[in-house]
Amino acid sequence: MITASLMRFCLPPVVQSLSRWQGVNFLHKIAAAVSLVLLIGTVFVAAMIARHAGEAIKDRYGAEVALYTDSFVAPLVQELATRSTISEGTKKELDNLFSPTVIGRPIVGFRIWADNQIIYSNSQRMIGERFPGSPSRTRAWRGGVSAELNELDGDDDVQIRALGVPILEVYAPLRQIGTGRIIALAETYEIANDLAEDVTSAQASIWLIFASSAALIIFLLFVLAGRGASELGRLGREKDEVRERVGSANRRVSEMNELHMQQVGSELYRGPAQLVGVALLKLDSLPPSPTDAAAQARSGDVEVIRSALTQALEEIRNLSKSLVPSSVYERSLAETIGTAVRRHERHTDTAVLLEITALPAQIPFSVRTCAYGFVREALEKGCAGTDANAVRVECCDDLLAVQVTATIGAEQVPPSHNQQWLRTCKDRVESIGGELLVKAMPGAVSYTAKFNIHELEVMP
């Protein structure tokens, strides 16, 4: 129950965020991704540099303390070169050395280490104590100076930890004069208010520089992305306008061609076809020829002429029918497709299954004429030699699809995309903004012409 409630509470904001992200411009998405990588890199680099800067400042302060101990403490403890303890006289000299009126530095604790044992301390109760080894003391025994700021651990005096102020803890080697051999370690606790301020100031400056640089880069990145998006949007709009103008010009040219073909067909039917028909009628009205040889020869010539005229008339009629009929200009798309299917049925004596779903009332003339020619070509050439054909016309979400399907036998070879009629149909369909698809399936092949109605000019 709790999990379901959490999901109901958390999912809607996540879905809304994803929806808003999907609606963001592509260049702004790139800018956001680059900004995220830049921020991660900036935080990592700034943290690393700030840490190193703090270490460098601490090491500088630690070197100053080490120089002091080497100058004033090392000469007093040279006896540790031959023994593991220091004499009472040396202890008194060290006590005097680290008195507040002599030392002149805010040192609140001092120890001398031999191995892991404290052999001298300004806190008497710490003398003789043993502690496990630590990385800082190991580094000092190797000749380095180790400085730590506010990193007091269990080895440190409770009174020092209770001061509540920044404490610089420094381990420095004490060397034998003349040989340079490390004979002991000096551990110094010094109040480091100035050091803490220097470290904080330096690290804050580094973070400020990196943060301002990253903010400036991100700002410039989004400014450039915004300008790029605006420029791409302008170019996209110009491209759409050019595409629309080219598509409109192609459709107008297509309509002009179709109207010209209609005119040619009408003129063929009314002109040469009628003249040839009249010539045939005149030949039929000629009186019977005499029986002499010359007359019979002329009669044979007349029959040859009659046969040629009859053939010419049939070819003119077929050519006229193959052109776009003049009735397409006034008819709807469904009626236009029906006309193409019926003419194919009459011409081939085959039945074609026609399925037409609800279609828009207004469809451009160029689409109607293109669909008419596509259906006729697909039925006559793409479906030649098949037994069952079907034509389906449907429109879904402004996508008009005209599909011609033919059943082919197992021995028949599927059509090739290189067929001349198919290339011609493809050019005609694409010239007005459509798309022609050919799909070969087991036992069938389909040709589909698709048009986006909302992208076309709706003309009567």
Short mmCIF file of C-alpha atoms in Angstrom, two decimals:
data_model
loop_
_atom_site.label_atom_id
_atom_site.label_comp_id
_atom_site.label_asym_id
_atom_site.label_seq_id
_atom_site.Cartn_x
_atom_site.Cartn_y
_atom_site.Cartn_z
CA MET A 1 0.00 0.00 0.00
CA ILE A 2 2.80 2.43 0.89
CA THR A 3 4.71 1.57 -2.28
CA ALA A 4 1.61 2.07 -4.43
CA SER A 5 0.91 5.40 -2.76
CA LEU A 6 4.49 6.54 -3.32
CA MET A 7 4.29 5.52 -6.96
CA ARG A 8 1.04 7.44 -7.45
CA PHE A 9 2.64 10.45 -5.77
CA CYS A 10 5.99 10.33 -7.60
CA LEU A 11 5.08 9.13 -11.08
CA PRO A 12 3.05 12.18 -12.29
CA PRO A 13 5.91 14.68 -11.71
CA VAL A 14 8.34 12.29 -13.39
CA VAL A 15 6.03 11.87 -16.39
CA GLN A 16 5.54 15.62 -16.62
CA SER A 17 9.29 16.19 -16.45
CA LEU A 18 9.88 13.64 -19.21
CA SER A 19 7.17 15.27 -21.34
CA ARG A 20 8.73 18.69 -20.86
CA TRP A 21 12.18 17.29 -21.65
CA GLN A 22 10.92 15.71 -24.88
CA GLY A 23 9.51 19.07 -25.93
CA VAL A 24 12.84 20.85 -25.48
CA ASN A 25 14.73 21.93 -28.59
CA PHE A 26 17.50 19.54 -29.65
CA LEU A 27 20.23 22.18 -29.34
CA HIS A 28 19.04 23.06 -25.84
CA LYS A 29 19.19 19.36 -24.95
CA ILE A 30 22.79 19.26 -26.13
CA ALA A 31 23.54 22.46 -24.17
CA ALA A 32 21.97 20.94 -21.04
CA ALA A 33 23.97 17.71 -21.42
CA VAL A 34 27.22 19.62 -22.00
CA SER A 35 26.42 21.87 -19.02
CA LEU A 36 25.88 18.84 -16.79
CA VAL A 37 29.22 17.34 -17.85
CA LEU A 38 30.88 20.74 -17.39
CA LEU A 39 29.44 21.12 -13.88
CA ILE A 40 30.58 17.65 -12.85
CA GLY A 41 34.05 18.29 -14.26
CA THR A 42 34.20 21.75 -12.65
CA VAL A 43 33.25 20.38 -9.21
CA PHE A 44 35.83 17.59 -9.49
CA VAL A 45 38.67 19.86 -10.69
CA ALA A 46 37.81 22.67 -8.27
CA ALA A 47 37.68 20.27 -5.32
CA MET A 48 41.02 18.74 -6.31
CA ILE A 49 42.73 22.11 -6.81
CA ALA A 50 41.22 23.53 -3.59
CA ARG A 51 42.48 20.52 -1.66
CA HIS A 52 45.97 20.85 -3.14
CA ALA A 53 45.97 24.59 -2.45
CA GLY A 54 45.06 23.94 1.19
CA GLU A 55 47.79 21.29 1.44
CA ALA A 56 50.34 23.71 -0.05
CA ILE A 57 49.44 26.45 2.44
CA LYS A 58 49.60 24.00 5.36
CA ASP A 59 52.96 22.69 4.15
CA ARG A 60 54.29 26.25 3.98
CA TYR A 61 53.22 26.93 7.57
CA GLY A 62 54.56 23.52 8.62
CA ALA A 63 57.93 24.30 7.02
CA GLU A 64 58.15 27.47 9.10
CA VAL A 65 57.49 25.51 12.31
CA ALA A 66 59.98 22.81 11.25
CA LEU A 67 62.63 25.47 10.65
CA TYR A 68 62.03 26.82 14.16
CA THR A 69 62.34 23.41 15.81
CA ASP A 70 65.41 22.56 13.77
CA SER A 71 67.08 25.83 14.75
CA PHE A 72 66.24 25.85 18.47
CA VAL A 73 65.32 22.32 19.52
CA ALA A 74 67.73 20.10 17.57
CA PRO A 75 70.89 21.52 19.26
CA LEU A 76 69.41 20.75 22.70
CA VAL A 77 68.65 17.07 22.04
CA GLN A 78 71.90 15.87 20.41
CA GLU A 79 72.31 13.41 23.29
CA LEU A 80 69.54 11.33 21.66
CA ALA A 81 72.11 10.24 19.10
CA THR A 82 73.57 7.90 21.73
CA ARG A 83 70.68 7.29 24.11
CA SER A 84 66.91 6.93 24.01
CA THR A 85 66.10 9.43 26.76
CA ILE A 86 66.98 13.00 27.54
CA SER A 87 68.50 14.29 30.74
CA GLU A 88 66.74 16.40 33.33
CA GLY A 89 68.88 19.38 32.41
CA THR A 90 67.79 19.14 28.80
CA LYS A 91 64.17 18.92 29.92
CA LYS A 92 64.58 22.11 31.93
CA GLU A 93 66.12 23.88 28.96
CA LEU A 94 63.21 22.73 26.77
CA ASP A 95 60.70 23.90 29.38
CA ASN A 96 62.34 27.31 29.37
CA LEU A 97 62.45 27.35 25.58
CA PHE A 98 58.70 26.76 25.22
CA SER A 99 57.59 29.18 27.89
CA PRO A 100 55.11 31.75 26.42
CA THR A 101 57.43 34.68 27.17
CA VAL A 102 60.39 33.13 25.26
CA ILE A 103 58.99 31.29 22.29
CA GLY A 104 57.03 34.20 20.82
CA ARG A 105 54.70 31.78 18.88
CA PRO A 106 51.19 30.53 19.81
CA ILE A 107 52.47 27.00 20.52
CA VAL A 108 50.20 25.19 22.95
CA GLY A 109 51.84 21.76 22.87
CA PHE A 110 55.24 20.24 22.16
CA ARG A 111 56.50 16.65 22.18
CA ILE A 112 59.64 14.76 21.29
CA TRP A 113 59.24 11.22 19.97
CA ALA A 114 61.71 8.35 20.03
CA ASP A 115 60.26 5.52 17.97
CA ASN A 116 56.57 5.46 19.02
CA GLN A 117 57.17 6.74 22.56
CA ILE A 118 56.89 10.29 23.86
CA ILE A 119 60.13 11.06 25.74
CA TYR A 120 59.35 14.73 26.32
CA SER A 121 56.19 16.84 26.44
CA ASN A 122 55.15 20.14 27.93
CA SER A 123 52.32 18.09 29.44
CA GLN A 124 53.98 15.92 32.09
CA ARG A 125 51.31 13.24 32.05
CA MET A 126 52.07 12.43 28.37
CA ILE A 127 55.76 11.63 28.95
CA GLY A 128 56.44 7.89 28.59
CA GLU A 129 53.21 7.17 26.70
CA ARG A 130 53.38 4.85 23.67
CA PHE A 131 51.06 5.04 20.66
CA PRO A 132 50.74 3.05 17.45
CA GLY A 133 52.51 4.36 14.38
CA SER A 134 50.78 6.89 12.14
CA PRO A 135 51.33 7.99 8.51
CA SER A 136 52.37 11.48 9.67
CA ARG A 137 55.11 10.16 11.98
CA THR A 138 56.23 7.66 9.35
CA ARG A 139 56.62 10.49 6.84
CA ALA A 140 58.61 12.52 9.38
CA TRP A 141 60.91 9.57 10.18
CA ARG A 142 61.63 9.43 6.43
CA GLY A 143 62.80 13.04 6.49
CA GLY A 144 59.64 14.89 5.49
CA VAL A 145 57.58 17.46 7.31
CA SER A 146 53.96 16.54 7.97
CA ALA A 147 51.42 19.27 8.73
CA GLU A 148 47.78 18.65 9.65
CA LEU A 149 45.10 21.27 10.31
CA ASN A 150 42.23 20.37 12.66
CA GLU A 151 42.91 16.62 12.32
CA LEU A 152 43.55 15.82 16.00
CA ASP A 153 43.22 12.14 16.87
CA GLY A 154 43.41 9.93 19.96
CA ASP A 155 47.14 10.60 20.41
CA ASP A 156 46.52 14.27 21.13
CA ASP A 157 46.10 15.93 24.49
CA VAL A 158 42.49 16.32 25.60
CA GLN A 159 43.23 19.86 26.75
CA ILE A 160 44.43 20.80 23.26
CA ARG A 161 41.31 19.37 21.64
CA ALA A 162 39.17 21.26 24.16
CA LEU A 163 40.55 24.66 23.11
CA GLY A 164 38.00 24.86 20.24
CA VAL A 165 40.33 26.81 17.91
CA PRO A 166 42.10 25.80 14.68
CA ILE A 167 45.21 23.76 15.62
CA LEU A 168 48.15 23.10 13.30
CA GLU A 169 49.89 19.84 14.16
CA VAL A 170 53.41 19.52 12.71
CA TYR A 171 55.80 16.55 12.79
CA ALA A 172 59.40 17.48 11.96
CA PRO A 173 62.57 15.36 12.09
CA LEU A 174 65.39 16.28 14.50
CA ARG A 175 68.80 15.49 12.99
CA GLN A 176 72.23 14.83 14.44
CA ILE A 177 74.57 17.70 13.79
CA GLY A 178 77.30 16.76 11.33
CA THR A 179 75.74 13.51 10.06
CA GLY A 180 72.17 14.56 9.31
CA ARG A 181 70.88 11.32 10.84
CA ILE A 182 67.35 11.58 12.22
CA ILE A 183 67.56 10.96 15.96
CA ALA A 184 64.02 12.00 17.06
CA LEU A 185 60.80 13.66 16.00
CA ALA A 186 59.42 16.98 17.19
CA GLU A 187 55.63 17.31 17.34
CA THR A 188 54.27 20.86 17.64
CA TYR A 189 50.72 22.07 18.27
CA GLU A 190 50.18 25.68 17.27
CA ILE A 191 47.08 27.84 17.24
CA ALA A 192 46.49 28.52 13.52
CA ASN A 193 43.73 31.09 13.16
CA ASP A 194 45.63 32.86 10.38
CA LEU A 195 46.36 29.60 8.63
CA ALA A 196 42.68 28.54 8.74
CA GLU A 197 41.66 31.90 7.31
CA ASP A 198 44.27 31.66 4.54
CA VAL A 199 43.16 28.14 3.61
CA THR A 200 39.48 29.10 3.65
CA SER A 201 40.13 32.25 1.63
CA ALA A 202 42.23 30.43 -0.97
CA GLN A 203 39.74 27.60 -1.37
CA ALA A 204 36.81 30.02 -1.56
CA SER A 205 38.66 32.01 -4.25
CA ILE A 206 39.27 28.82 -6.24
CA TRP A 207 35.61 27.75 -5.99
CA LEU A 208 34.49 31.26 -6.93
CA ILE A 209 36.75 31.35 -9.99
CA PHE A 210 35.64 27.93 -11.20
CA ALA A 211 31.96 28.58 -10.43
CA SER A 212 31.94 31.93 -12.24
CA SER A 213 33.84 30.45 -15.19
CA ALA A 214 31.41 27.53 -15.42
CA ALA A 215 28.42 29.87 -15.11
CA LEU A 216 29.82 32.11 -17.86
CA ILE A 217 30.50 29.15 -20.15
CA ILE A 218 27.04 27.69 -19.52
CA PHE A 219 25.44 31.10 -20.13
CA LEU A 220 27.32 31.50 -23.41
CA LEU A 221 26.49 27.92 -24.33
CA PHE A 222 22.76 28.47 -23.87
CA VAL A 223 22.94 31.82 -25.66
CA LEU A 224 24.64 30.16 -28.63
CA ALA A 225 22.17 27.26 -28.45
CA GLY A 226 19.28 29.72 -28.44
CA ARG A 227 20.68 31.58 -31.42
CA GLY A 228 21.40 28.30 -33.18
CA ALA A 229 17.88 27.09 -32.47
CA SER A 230 16.46 30.34 -33.81
CA GLU A 231 18.63 30.09 -36.91
CA LEU A 232 17.73 26.44 -37.42
CA GLY A 233 14.08 27.30 -36.91
CA ARG A 234 14.34 30.06 -39.50
CA LEU A 235 16.12 27.74 -41.93
CA GLY A 236 13.54 25.04 -41.23
CA ARG A 237 10.70 27.45 -41.91
CA GLU A 238 12.37 28.62 -45.11
CA LYS A 239 12.91 24.99 -46.12
CA ASP A 240 9.25 24.21 -45.43
CA GLU A 241 8.20 27.24 -47.43
CA VAL A 242 10.43 26.25 -50.33
CA ARG A 243 9.19 22.67 -50.14
CA GLU A 244 5.60 23.87 -50.08
CA ARG A 245 6.22 26.15 -53.06
CA VAL A 246 7.96 23.36 -54.98
CA GLY A 247 5.22 20.91 -54.07
CA SER A 248 2.55 23.39 -55.05
CA ALA A 249 4.34 24.05 -58.35
CA ASN A 250 4.64 20.31 -58.99
CA ARG A 251 0.96 19.82 -58.29
CA ARG A 252 0.00 22.70 -60.58
CA VAL A 253 2.23 21.34 -63.33
CA SER A 254 0.72 17.89 -62.81
CA GLU A 255 -2.78 19.32 -63.00
CA MET A 256 -1.89 21.23 -66.15
CA ASN A 257 -0.51 18.03 -67.69
CA GLU A 258 -3.59 16.06 -66.72
CA LEU A 259 -5.91 18.74 -68.10
CA HIS A 260 -3.87 18.79 -71.29
CA MET A 261 -4.14 15.01 -71.52
CA GLN A 262 -7.90 15.30 -71.03
CA GLN A 263 -8.03 17.81 -73.85
CA VAL A 264 -5.91 15.58 -76.09
CA GLY A 265 -8.15 12.61 -75.36
CA SER A 266 -11.28 14.59 -76.08
CA GLU A 267 -9.80 15.96 -79.30
CA LEU A 268 -8.70 12.49 -80.36
CA TYR A 269 -12.19 11.15 -79.73
CA ARG A 270 -13.99 14.08 -81.42
CA GLY A 271 -11.49 14.66 -84.24
CA PRO A 272 -9.49 11.77 -85.78
CA ALA A 273 -11.78 9.09 -84.37
CA GLN A 274 -14.87 10.71 -85.90
CA LEU A 275 -13.11 11.30 -89.23
CA VAL A 276 -12.01 7.66 -89.41
CA GLY A 277 -15.56 6.60 -88.53
CA VAL A 278 -16.95 8.76 -91.33
CA ALA A 279 -14.43 7.24 -93.74
CA LEU A 280 -15.59 3.76 -92.76
CA LEU A 281 -19.22 4.76 -93.29
CA LYS A 282 -18.34 6.09 -96.73
CA LEU A 283 -16.63 2.84 -97.61
CA ASP A 284 -19.67 0.88 -96.45
CA SER A 285 -21.95 3.00 -98.69
CA LEU A 286 -19.97 2.29 -101.87
CA PRO A 287 -21.95 0.29 -104.54
CA PRO A 288 -21.00 -3.33 -105.21
CA SER A 289 -17.99 -3.69 -107.48
CA PRO A 290 -18.31 -5.16 -111.02
CA THR A 291 -17.07 -8.65 -111.68
CA ASP A 292 -14.22 -7.81 -114.01
CA ALA A 293 -10.66 -8.36 -112.84
CA ALA A 294 -9.80 -4.65 -112.45
CA ALA A 295 -12.88 -4.01 -110.35
CA GLN A 296 -12.12 -6.99 -108.15
CA ALA A 297 -8.64 -5.64 -107.61
CA ARG A 298 -10.05 -2.29 -106.56
CA SER A 299 -12.48 -4.08 -104.23
CA GLY A 300 -9.54 -5.83 -102.56
CA ASP A 301 -7.84 -2.49 -102.03
CA VAL A 302 -11.01 -1.13 -100.47
CA GLU A 303 -11.08 -4.00 -98.00
CA VAL A 304 -7.48 -3.36 -97.07
CA ILE A 305 -8.30 0.30 -96.50
CA ARG A 306 -11.38 -0.65 -94.45
CA SER A 307 -9.30 -2.99 -92.26
CA ALA A 308 -6.62 -0.35 -91.71
CA LEU A 309 -9.19 2.30 -90.83
CA THR A 310 -10.95 -0.07 -88.43
CA GLN A 311 -7.66 -0.86 -86.71
CA ALA A 312 -6.73 2.85 -86.55
CA LEU A 313 -10.13 3.67 -85.05
CA GLU A 314 -9.70 1.00 -82.39
CA GLU A 315 -6.23 2.25 -81.50
CA ILE A 316 -7.43 5.85 -81.29
CA ARG A 317 -10.26 4.78 -78.98
CA ASN A 318 -7.89 2.77 -76.78
CA LEU A 319 -5.45 5.70 -76.61
CA SER A 320 -8.26 8.07 -75.73
CA LYS A 321 -9.45 5.75 -72.97
CA SER A 322 -5.93 5.41 -71.54
CA LEU A 323 -5.74 9.16 -70.96
CA VAL A 324 -7.41 10.82 -67.97
CA PRO A 325 -11.15 10.99 -68.61
CA SER A 326 -12.66 14.44 -68.53
CA SER A 327 -15.17 13.38 -65.88
CA VAL A 328 -12.39 13.10 -63.25
CA TYR A 329 -12.42 16.85 -62.81
CA GLU A 330 -15.97 16.76 -61.45
CA ARG A 331 -15.88 13.37 -59.71
CA SER A 332 -14.80 12.42 -56.18
CA LEU A 333 -11.83 10.17 -55.47
CA ALA A 334 -14.06 7.16 -54.82
CA GLU A 335 -15.82 7.64 -58.18
CA THR A 336 -12.48 8.15 -59.93
CA ILE A 337 -11.04 4.91 -58.50
CA GLY A 338 -14.28 3.12 -59.38
CA THR A 339 -14.01 4.34 -63.00
CA ALA A 340 -10.46 2.98 -63.30
CA VAL A 341 -11.47 -0.39 -61.81
CA ARG A 342 -14.56 -0.79 -64.06
CA ARG A 343 -12.60 0.03 -67.21
CA HIS A 344 -10.02 -2.58 -66.27
CA GLU A 345 -12.76 -5.16 -65.65
CA ARG A 346 -14.36 -4.43 -69.04
CA HIS A 347 -11.04 -4.55 -70.83
CA THR A 348 -9.80 -7.82 -69.26
CA ASP A 349 -13.05 -9.60 -68.32
CA THR A 350 -11.73 -10.08 -64.76
CA ALA A 351 -13.30 -9.14 -61.43
CA VAL A 352 -11.52 -6.73 -59.06
CA LEU A 353 -12.44 -6.50 -55.37
CA LEU A 354 -12.89 -2.79 -54.55
CA GLU A 355 -12.92 -1.58 -50.92
CA ILE A 356 -13.30 2.13 -50.19
CA THR A 357 -13.58 3.49 -46.65
CA ALA A 358 -14.75 6.95 -45.63
CA LEU A 359 -12.73 9.56 -47.52
CA PRO A 360 -12.43 13.35 -47.16
CA ALA A 361 -14.88 15.34 -49.25
CA GLN A 362 -12.20 17.60 -50.74
CA ILE A 363 -9.12 15.98 -52.31
CA PRO A 364 -6.82 17.83 -54.71
CA PHE A 365 -7.36 17.19 -58.41
CA SER A 366 -3.69 16.23 -58.81
CA VAL A 367 -4.12 13.44 -56.25
CA ARG A 368 -7.28 12.15 -57.96
CA THR A 369 -5.66 12.02 -61.39
CA CYS A 370 -2.47 10.49 -59.97
CA ALA A 371 -4.52 7.83 -58.12
CA TYR A 372 -6.49 7.09 -61.31
CA GLY A 373 -3.32 6.55 -63.35
CA PHE A 374 -1.68 4.55 -60.55
CA VAL A 375 -4.62 2.15 -60.22
CA ARG A 376 -4.84 1.60 -63.99
CA GLU A 377 -1.09 1.02 -64.36
CA ALA A 378 -0.93 -1.29 -61.31
CA LEU A 379 -3.91 -3.35 -62.49
CA GLU A 380 -2.80 -3.60 -66.13
CA LYS A 381 0.96 -4.05 -65.69
CA GLY A 382 1.66 -4.85 -62.07
CA CYS A 383 -1.13 -7.43 -61.84
CA ALA A 384 -0.83 -8.85 -65.36
CA GLY A 385 -1.31 -12.62 -65.45
CA THR A 386 -2.77 -12.88 -61.93
CA ASP A 387 -6.09 -14.45 -61.01
CA ALA A 388 -7.29 -12.32 -58.12
CA ASN A 389 -6.88 -8.55 -57.73
CA ALA A 390 -8.05 -6.15 -55.05
CA VAL A 391 -8.04 -2.36 -54.68
CA ARG A 392 -8.38 -0.74 -51.27
CA VAL A 393 -8.63 2.99 -50.56
CA GLU A 394 -8.59 4.33 -47.01
CA CYS A 395 -7.77 7.54 -45.17
CA CYS A 396 -6.55 7.53 -41.55
CA ASP A 397 -5.33 10.67 -39.73
CA ASP A 398 -5.01 12.60 -43.01
CA LEU A 399 -2.92 9.80 -44.53
CA LEU A 400 -4.54 8.63 -47.78
CA ALA A 401 -3.49 5.16 -48.94
CA VAL A 402 -4.41 3.62 -52.31
CA GLN A 403 -3.39 -0.05 -52.38
CA VAL A 404 -3.52 -2.51 -55.28
CA THR A 405 -2.93 -6.16 -54.34
CA ALA A 406 -2.41 -9.08 -56.71
CA THR A 407 -2.20 -12.80 -55.99
CA ILE A 408 0.74 -14.52 -57.66
CA GLY A 409 1.52 -18.18 -58.01
CA ALA A 410 4.48 -19.96 -56.53
CA GLU A 411 6.13 -20.18 -59.96
CA GLN A 412 5.74 -16.47 -60.70
CA VAL A 413 8.59 -14.05 -59.99
CA PRO A 414 7.77 -10.98 -57.85
CA PRO A 415 7.94 -7.69 -59.77
CA SER A 416 11.19 -5.78 -59.92
CA HIS A 417 11.58 -2.20 -58.74
CA ASN A 418 13.32 -1.44 -62.02
CA GLN A 419 10.23 -1.88 -64.17
CA GLN A 420 9.61 1.18 -66.32
CA TRP A 421 5.93 1.57 -65.40
CA LEU A 422 6.80 1.35 -61.70
CA ARG A 423 9.50 4.02 -61.99
CA THR A 424 7.10 6.26 -63.89
CA CYS A 425 4.40 5.81 -61.24
CA LYS A 426 6.91 6.46 -58.49
CA ASP A 427 8.00 9.72 -60.12
CA ARG A 428 4.38 10.86 -60.58
CA VAL A 429 3.44 10.04 -56.98
CA GLU A 430 6.54 11.65 -55.45
CA SER A 431 6.23 14.76 -57.64
CA ILE A 432 3.09 15.76 -55.76
CA GLY A 433 4.43 14.90 -52.30
CA GLY A 434 3.37 11.25 -52.07
CA GLU A 435 5.20 7.97 -51.51
CA LEU A 436 5.06 4.70 -53.45
CA LEU A 437 5.69 1.41 -51.63
CA VAL A 438 6.05 -2.07 -53.13
CA LYS A 439 5.74 -5.08 -50.84
CA ALA A 440 6.30 -8.65 -52.01
CA MET A 441 4.76 -11.33 -49.81
CA PRO A 442 4.45 -15.10 -50.15
CA GLY A 443 1.78 -15.57 -52.80
CA ALA A 444 0.97 -11.87 -53.22
CA VAL A 445 2.39 -8.48 -54.10
CA SER A 446 1.00 -5.06 -53.21
CA TYR A 447 1.54 -1.55 -54.56
CA THR A 448 0.63 1.32 -52.24
CA ALA A 449 0.55 5.05 -52.98
CA LYS A 450 0.39 7.24 -49.86
CA PHE A 451 -0.41 10.97 -49.64
CA ASN A 452 -0.49 13.33 -46.66
CA ILE A 453 -3.69 15.25 -47.33
CA HIS A 454 -3.00 18.04 -44.80
CA GLU A 455 0.26 18.87 -46.61
CA LEU A 456 -1.45 19.27 -49.97
CA GLU A 457 -3.47 22.17 -51.28
CA VAL A 458 -7.12 21.21 -51.19
CA MET A 459 -8.44 22.23 -54.59
CA PRO A 460 -11.63 21.15 -56.44
#
